[in-house]
Coordinates of C-alpha atoms and ligand atoms in Angstrom, one line a residue:
M1 CA -9.1 13.9 -43.9
P2 CA -8.9 14.4 -40.1
R3 CA -5.5 15.5 -39.0
A4 CA -3.7 13.7 -36.2
S5 CA -3.8 16.0 -33.2
R6 CA -1.2 16.1 -30.4
P7 CA -2.6 14.7 -27.1
S8 CA -3.5 17.6 -24.7
A9 CA -2.8 17.5 -21.0
G10 CA -4.8 14.7 -19.4
E11 CA -5.2 12.7 -22.6
P12 CA -3.2 9.5 -22.9
S13 CA -0.3 9.7 -25.4
A14 CA 0.0 6.6 -27.5
P15 CA 3.3 6.4 -29.4
E16 CA 2.8 4.7 -32.7
G17 CA 5.9 2.5 -32.8
P18 CA 7.9 0.8 -30.0
E19 CA 9.5 3.4 -27.7
Q20 CA 13.3 3.6 -28.0
P21 CA 14.4 4.1 -24.4
R22 CA 16.6 7.2 -23.9
A23 CA 19.6 7.4 -21.6
G24 CA 18.7 7.4 -17.9
L25 CA 17.2 5.4 -15.1
W26 CA 14.0 3.5 -15.9
V27 CA 12.0 2.3 -12.8
V28 CA 10.2 -0.7 -14.2
A29 CA 7.3 -2.6 -12.5
T30 CA 7.2 -6.3 -13.0
P31 CA 4.4 -8.9 -12.3
I32 CA 3.5 -9.9 -8.7
G33 CA 2.3 -13.3 -9.9
H34 CA 0.8 -13.4 -13.3
L35 CA 3.4 -13.0 -16.1
G36 CA 0.7 -11.5 -18.4
D37 CA 1.0 -8.4 -16.3
L38 CA 4.4 -7.4 -17.7
S39 CA 3.5 -4.5 -19.9
P40 CA 4.7 -4.2 -23.5
R41 CA 6.4 -1.0 -22.6
A42 CA 8.3 -2.8 -19.7
R43 CA 9.4 -5.5 -22.1
A44 CA 10.7 -2.9 -24.6
V45 CA 12.6 -1.0 -21.9
L46 CA 14.1 -4.2 -20.4
A47 CA 15.1 -5.5 -23.9
A48 CA 16.8 -2.2 -24.8
A49 CA 18.5 -1.6 -21.4
D50 CA 22.3 -1.6 -21.3
L51 CA 22.0 -2.8 -17.7
V52 CA 19.2 -4.2 -15.6
V53 CA 19.6 -3.6 -11.9
C54 CA 17.7 -6.1 -9.9
E55 CA 17.4 -7.6 -6.4
D56 CA 18.2 -11.3 -7.2
T57 CA 19.7 -12.0 -10.6
R58 CA 18.2 -15.5 -10.5
V59 CA 14.6 -14.2 -10.1
T60 CA 14.9 -11.5 -12.7
G61 CA 16.9 -13.8 -15.0
R62 CA 14.0 -16.3 -15.0
L63 CA 11.5 -13.5 -15.9
L64 CA 13.7 -12.2 -18.7
R65 CA 14.3 -15.7 -20.1
H66 CA 10.5 -16.2 -20.2
F67 CA 10.2 -13.2 -22.5
G68 CA 13.3 -14.1 -24.5
I69 CA 15.2 -11.0 -23.3
T70 CA 18.9 -11.2 -22.8
A71 CA 20.3 -8.4 -20.6
R72 CA 23.3 -7.7 -18.5
L73 CA 22.1 -8.0 -14.9
R74 CA 23.5 -6.5 -11.7
S75 CA 22.2 -7.3 -8.2
Y76 CA 21.4 -4.4 -6.0
H77 CA 20.0 -5.0 -2.5
E78 CA 20.0 -3.8 1.1
H79 CA 23.4 -5.3 1.8
N80 CA 25.5 -4.4 -1.3
A81 CA 23.8 -1.1 -2.2
P82 CA 26.4 1.3 -0.8
R83 CA 29.2 -0.6 -2.6
V84 CA 27.3 -1.1 -5.9
R85 CA 25.5 2.2 -6.3
P86 CA 28.5 4.4 -7.3
A87 CA 29.2 2.1 -10.3
I88 CA 25.6 2.2 -11.4
L89 CA 25.6 6.0 -11.2
A90 CA 28.8 6.2 -13.1
E91 CA 27.3 4.1 -16.0
L92 CA 24.2 6.4 -15.9
E93 CA 26.5 9.5 -16.1
R94 CA 28.2 8.0 -19.2
G95 CA 24.7 7.9 -20.9
A96 CA 23.6 4.3 -20.3
V97 CA 20.0 3.1 -20.3
V98 CA 19.6 1.5 -16.9
A99 CA 16.4 -0.4 -15.9
L100 CA 15.7 -0.8 -12.2
V101 CA 13.5 -3.8 -11.2
S102 CA 12.7 -5.7 -8.0
D103 CA 11.9 -9.3 -7.6
A104 CA 8.2 -8.5 -8.1
G105 CA 6.0 -5.4 -8.3
T106 CA 7.1 -1.8 -8.3
P107 CA 10.7 -1.1 -7.3
T108 CA 11.3 1.1 -4.2
I109 CA 7.8 0.2 -2.7
A110 CA 9.0 -1.9 0.3
D111 CA 11.8 -2.8 -2.1
P112 CA 15.3 -1.5 -2.8
G113 CA 16.0 1.5 -5.1
Y114 CA 15.0 4.6 -3.3
R115 CA 18.5 5.9 -2.8
L116 CA 19.5 5.1 -6.3
V117 CA 16.6 7.1 -7.6
R118 CA 17.3 10.0 -5.3
E119 CA 21.0 10.1 -6.2
A120 CA 20.2 9.9 -9.9
H121 CA 18.0 13.0 -9.5
A122 CA 20.8 14.7 -7.6
R123 CA 23.1 14.2 -10.5
G124 CA 20.6 15.5 -13.1
I125 CA 20.1 12.0 -14.6
P126 CA 16.6 11.6 -16.0
V127 CA 14.4 9.1 -14.1
R128 CA 11.4 7.7 -15.8
A129 CA 8.6 5.4 -14.6
V130 CA 7.3 2.3 -16.3
P131 CA 4.3 1.7 -14.1
G132 CA 2.6 -1.6 -13.5
P133 CA 1.7 -4.0 -10.7
S134 CA 2.1 -3.2 -7.0
A135 CA 0.6 -5.5 -4.4
A136 CA -0.5 -2.5 -2.2
I137 CA -2.6 -0.9 -4.9
A138 CA -3.9 -4.2 -6.2
A139 CA -5.0 -5.2 -2.7
L140 CA -6.6 -1.8 -2.0
S141 CA -8.5 -1.9 -5.3
V142 CA -10.2 -5.3 -4.4
S143 CA -10.6 -4.7 -0.7
G144 CA -14.0 -3.0 -0.8
L145 CA -12.7 -0.5 1.8
P146 CA -12.5 3.3 1.2
T147 CA -9.9 4.2 -1.3
D148 CA -10.2 8.0 -1.2
R149 CA -7.5 8.3 1.4
F150 CA -5.0 5.5 2.2
F151 CA -1.8 5.2 4.1
F152 CA 0.9 2.7 3.0
Q153 CA 2.6 1.2 6.0
G154 CA 4.6 -1.6 4.3
F155 CA 5.8 -4.2 6.8
L156 CA 5.1 -3.9 10.5
P157 CA 8.0 -4.4 12.8
P158 CA 8.4 -8.1 13.7
R159 CA 8.8 -7.6 17.5
R160 CA 5.5 -7.2 19.4
A161 CA 6.4 -4.1 21.5
R162 CA 7.6 -2.1 18.5
R163 CA 4.7 -3.4 16.3
R164 CA 2.2 -2.2 18.9
A165 CA 3.9 1.2 19.1
V166 CA 3.7 1.6 15.3
L167 CA 0.1 0.5 15.3
A168 CA -0.6 3.2 18.0
E169 CA 0.8 5.8 15.5
L170 CA -1.4 4.3 12.7
A171 CA -4.5 4.5 15.0
R172 CA -4.6 8.2 14.6
I173 CA -4.5 8.3 10.8
P174 CA -7.9 9.0 9.2
A175 CA -7.3 6.8 6.2
T176 CA -7.5 3.2 5.1
L177 CA -4.3 1.4 6.1
V178 CA -2.3 -0.9 3.7
I179 CA 0.0 -3.3 5.5
Y180 CA 2.3 -6.0 4.1
E181 CA 2.7 -9.0 6.4
A182 CA 4.4 -12.4 6.3
P183 CA 2.1 -15.5 6.7
H184 CA 3.8 -16.7 9.9
R185 CA 3.2 -13.4 11.7
I186 CA -0.3 -12.5 10.3
A187 CA -2.3 -14.0 13.2
E188 CA -0.4 -12.0 15.9
S189 CA -0.4 -8.9 13.8
L190 CA -4.2 -9.1 13.4
W191 CA -4.7 -9.6 17.1
D192 CA -2.4 -6.6 17.8
A193 CA -4.2 -4.5 15.2
A194 CA -7.6 -5.4 16.7
R195 CA -6.4 -4.4 20.1
V196 CA -4.6 -1.2 19.2
L197 CA -6.7 0.1 16.3
G198 CA -10.1 -1.2 17.5
D199 CA -11.9 -4.1 15.9
R200 CA -12.2 -2.4 12.5
E201 CA -13.4 -3.8 9.2
A202 CA -10.5 -5.3 7.2
A203 CA -9.6 -7.3 4.1
L204 CA -6.8 -9.9 4.0
V205 CA -5.8 -10.2 0.3
R206 CA -3.7 -13.2 -0.6
E207 CA -1.8 -14.4 -3.7
I208 CA -2.9 -11.6 -5.9
T209 CA -3.0 -12.6 -9.6
K210 CA -2.0 -16.1 -8.7
L211 CA -4.0 -19.4 -8.7
H212 CA -5.1 -19.2 -5.1
E213 CA -6.0 -15.5 -5.1
E214 CA -8.5 -14.6 -2.4
C215 CA -9.8 -11.6 -0.5
R216 CA -11.1 -12.4 3.0
R217 CA -13.2 -9.7 4.6
G218 CA -14.3 -9.3 8.2
R219 CA -13.4 -7.6 11.5
L220 CA -9.8 -7.8 12.5
G221 CA -10.6 -10.1 15.4
E222 CA -12.7 -12.3 13.3
L223 CA -9.9 -12.7 10.7
A224 CA -7.4 -13.4 13.4
A225 CA -9.6 -16.1 15.0
R226 CA -10.1 -17.8 11.6
I227 CA -6.4 -17.8 10.9
E228 CA -5.6 -19.1 14.3
A229 CA -8.1 -21.9 13.9
E230 CA -6.9 -22.8 10.4
G231 CA -3.1 -22.3 10.7
P232 CA -1.0 -19.7 8.9
P233 CA -2.2 -19.0 5.3
R234 CA 0.2 -19.9 2.4
G235 CA 1.6 -17.3 0.0
E236 CA 1.9 -13.6 0.1
L237 CA -0.5 -11.3 2.0
V238 CA -1.6 -7.7 2.1
L239 CA -3.8 -6.5 5.0
V240 CA -6.1 -3.6 4.3
V241 CA -7.7 -2.0 7.4
A242 CA -10.7 0.4 7.3
P243 CA -10.2 4.0 8.6
P244 CA -11.1 4.8 12.2
A245 CA -14.5 6.2 11.3
A246 CA -15.8 2.8 10.3
V247 CA -15.8 1.4 13.8
G248 CA -14.8 4.0 16.3
D249 CA -11.9 4.1 18.6
E250 CA -10.9 6.8 21.1
V251 CA -10.1 9.3 18.4
D252 CA -13.4 8.6 16.8
E253 CA -15.3 9.1 20.1
A254 CA -13.9 12.5 20.4
A255 CA -14.7 13.3 16.8
L256 CA -18.2 12.0 17.2
D257 CA -18.8 14.1 20.4
E258 CA -17.5 17.1 18.6
A259 CA -19.8 16.5 15.6
L260 CA -22.8 16.0 18.0
R261 CA -22.1 19.2 19.9
E262 CA -21.9 21.1 16.6
A263 CA -25.1 19.5 15.3
L264 CA -27.0 20.0 18.6
A265 CA -26.1 23.7 18.5
R266 CA -28.0 24.1 15.2
C267 CA -30.8 21.5 15.1
S268 CA -33.1 19.4 17.1
L269 CA -31.9 16.4 19.1
R270 CA -33.6 14.0 16.7
D271 CA -32.1 15.6 13.6
A272 CA -28.6 15.9 15.2
V273 CA -28.7 12.2 16.1
A274 CA -29.8 11.2 12.6
E275 CA -27.1 13.3 10.9
V276 CA -24.2 12.2 13.1
A277 CA -25.3 8.5 13.1
D278 CA -25.3 8.5 9.3
R279 CA -22.0 10.3 9.1
F280 CA -20.2 8.0 11.5
Q281 CA -22.1 4.9 10.4
R282 CA -23.2 4.2 14.0
P283 CA -26.5 2.9 15.3
R284 CA -28.9 5.7 16.1
R285 CA -29.6 4.3 19.6
E286 CA -26.0 4.5 20.5
V287 CA -25.6 8.1 19.2
Y288 CA -28.9 9.0 20.9
R289 CA -27.5 7.9 24.3
R290 CA -24.3 9.9 23.7
A291 CA -26.4 13.0 22.7
L292 CA -28.4 12.7 25.9
A293 CA -25.2 12.6 27.9
L294 CA -23.9 15.7 26.2
V295 CA -27.1 17.5 26.7
G296 CA -27.1 16.5 30.4
E297 CA -23.5 17.8 30.7
R298 CA -24.5 21.1 29.1
V299 CA -27.5 21.5 31.5
R300 CA -25.4 20.7 34.6
S301 CA -22.7 23.2 33.6
S302 CA -25.1 26.1 32.8
Ligands
SAM1 N1 7.5 -3.9 -4.4 C1 6.5 -4.8 -4.3 C2 5.1 -4.3 -4.8 O1 5.1 -3.2 -5.4 O2 4.1 -4.9 -4.6 C3 6.4 -5.3 -2.8 C4 7.6 -6.0 -2.3 S1 7.6 -6.5 -0.7 C5 9.2 -7.0 -0.4 C6 6.8 -8.1 -0.8 C7 5.4 -8.1 -0.1 O3 4.4 -7.6 -1.0 C8 4.9 -9.5 0.2 O4 5.5 -9.9 1.5 C9 3.4 -9.3 0.3 O5 3.1 -8.7 1.5 C10 3.2 -8.3 -0.8 N2 3.0 -9.0 -2.1 C11 3.8 -9.1 -3.2 N3 3.2 -9.9 -4.1 C12 2.0 -10.2 -3.6 C13 0.9 -11.0 -4.1 N4 0.9 -11.6 -5.3 N5 -0.2 -11.1 -3.4 C14 -0.3 -10.6 -2.1 N6 0.7 -9.9 -1.6 C15 1.8 -9.7 -2.3

């Protein structure tokens, strides 16, 4: 008879019975729309918790009632955190099982809880994850944009000058950008993004896991014009923007020139153009023109 073996590193471990949560802080992800996304493990931890720390007790109360879970709730948000945190930490130090949730998605991701987690660690209190939905990862996964490197921005500043300054910082990051935005600000943020980042490829992902879920793809300017024509979209939004290499802004131009110089030093003009055009996903004609200019510069300076 085969003997049950212990899972080795990298293999998933599947406990046979329901997990009995141990003392400590449990960071529990909850659905971002579809209630079917609350994991069995999240339910077990919430049902066993001595205290559930949440943003809005009405929102979490509704979720728990739906699953027949009764729990002691305590609200924890931006405004009361400094006052409430010491009491939560004191309970944890007395050995309580405390679950941290937010209104939706993964706590601490553009949501409260970071300082609570940090201070729990500082006191030697175990902190465990009950992973699950997060709008940022869900949007990225359906965006059709590169996922090998991405940068999570969260919300952009509401005021235009500050927003453009933040976008200018983002312009230099060689990664896909994931941005949360409110429906009433999305058109102006898309215009600003097109202006500061360059008219990159993007995906606007709306109402993930809900009835009207959609993923609109196009250039930033195109998406902005559509929204301006149609009026603000309803519901919740995540904007995912392709990395600079997909379109080419100033940073890209410099990188493209550098790649061309390097390729021209070791192969023919034709091969250098083909290689760089493929790598930067640019039309060969355009790269050819740039290569001729670089060759001309080299001849003039020699
Ligand atoms: N902690 C949450 C998470 O992990 O997804 C994010 C909380 S943040 C305060 C809320 C923002 O997340 C919304 O304004 C929206 O940008 C995005 N979001 C949340 N649920 C969403 C959904 N179902 N579809 C699209 N975006 C969503």
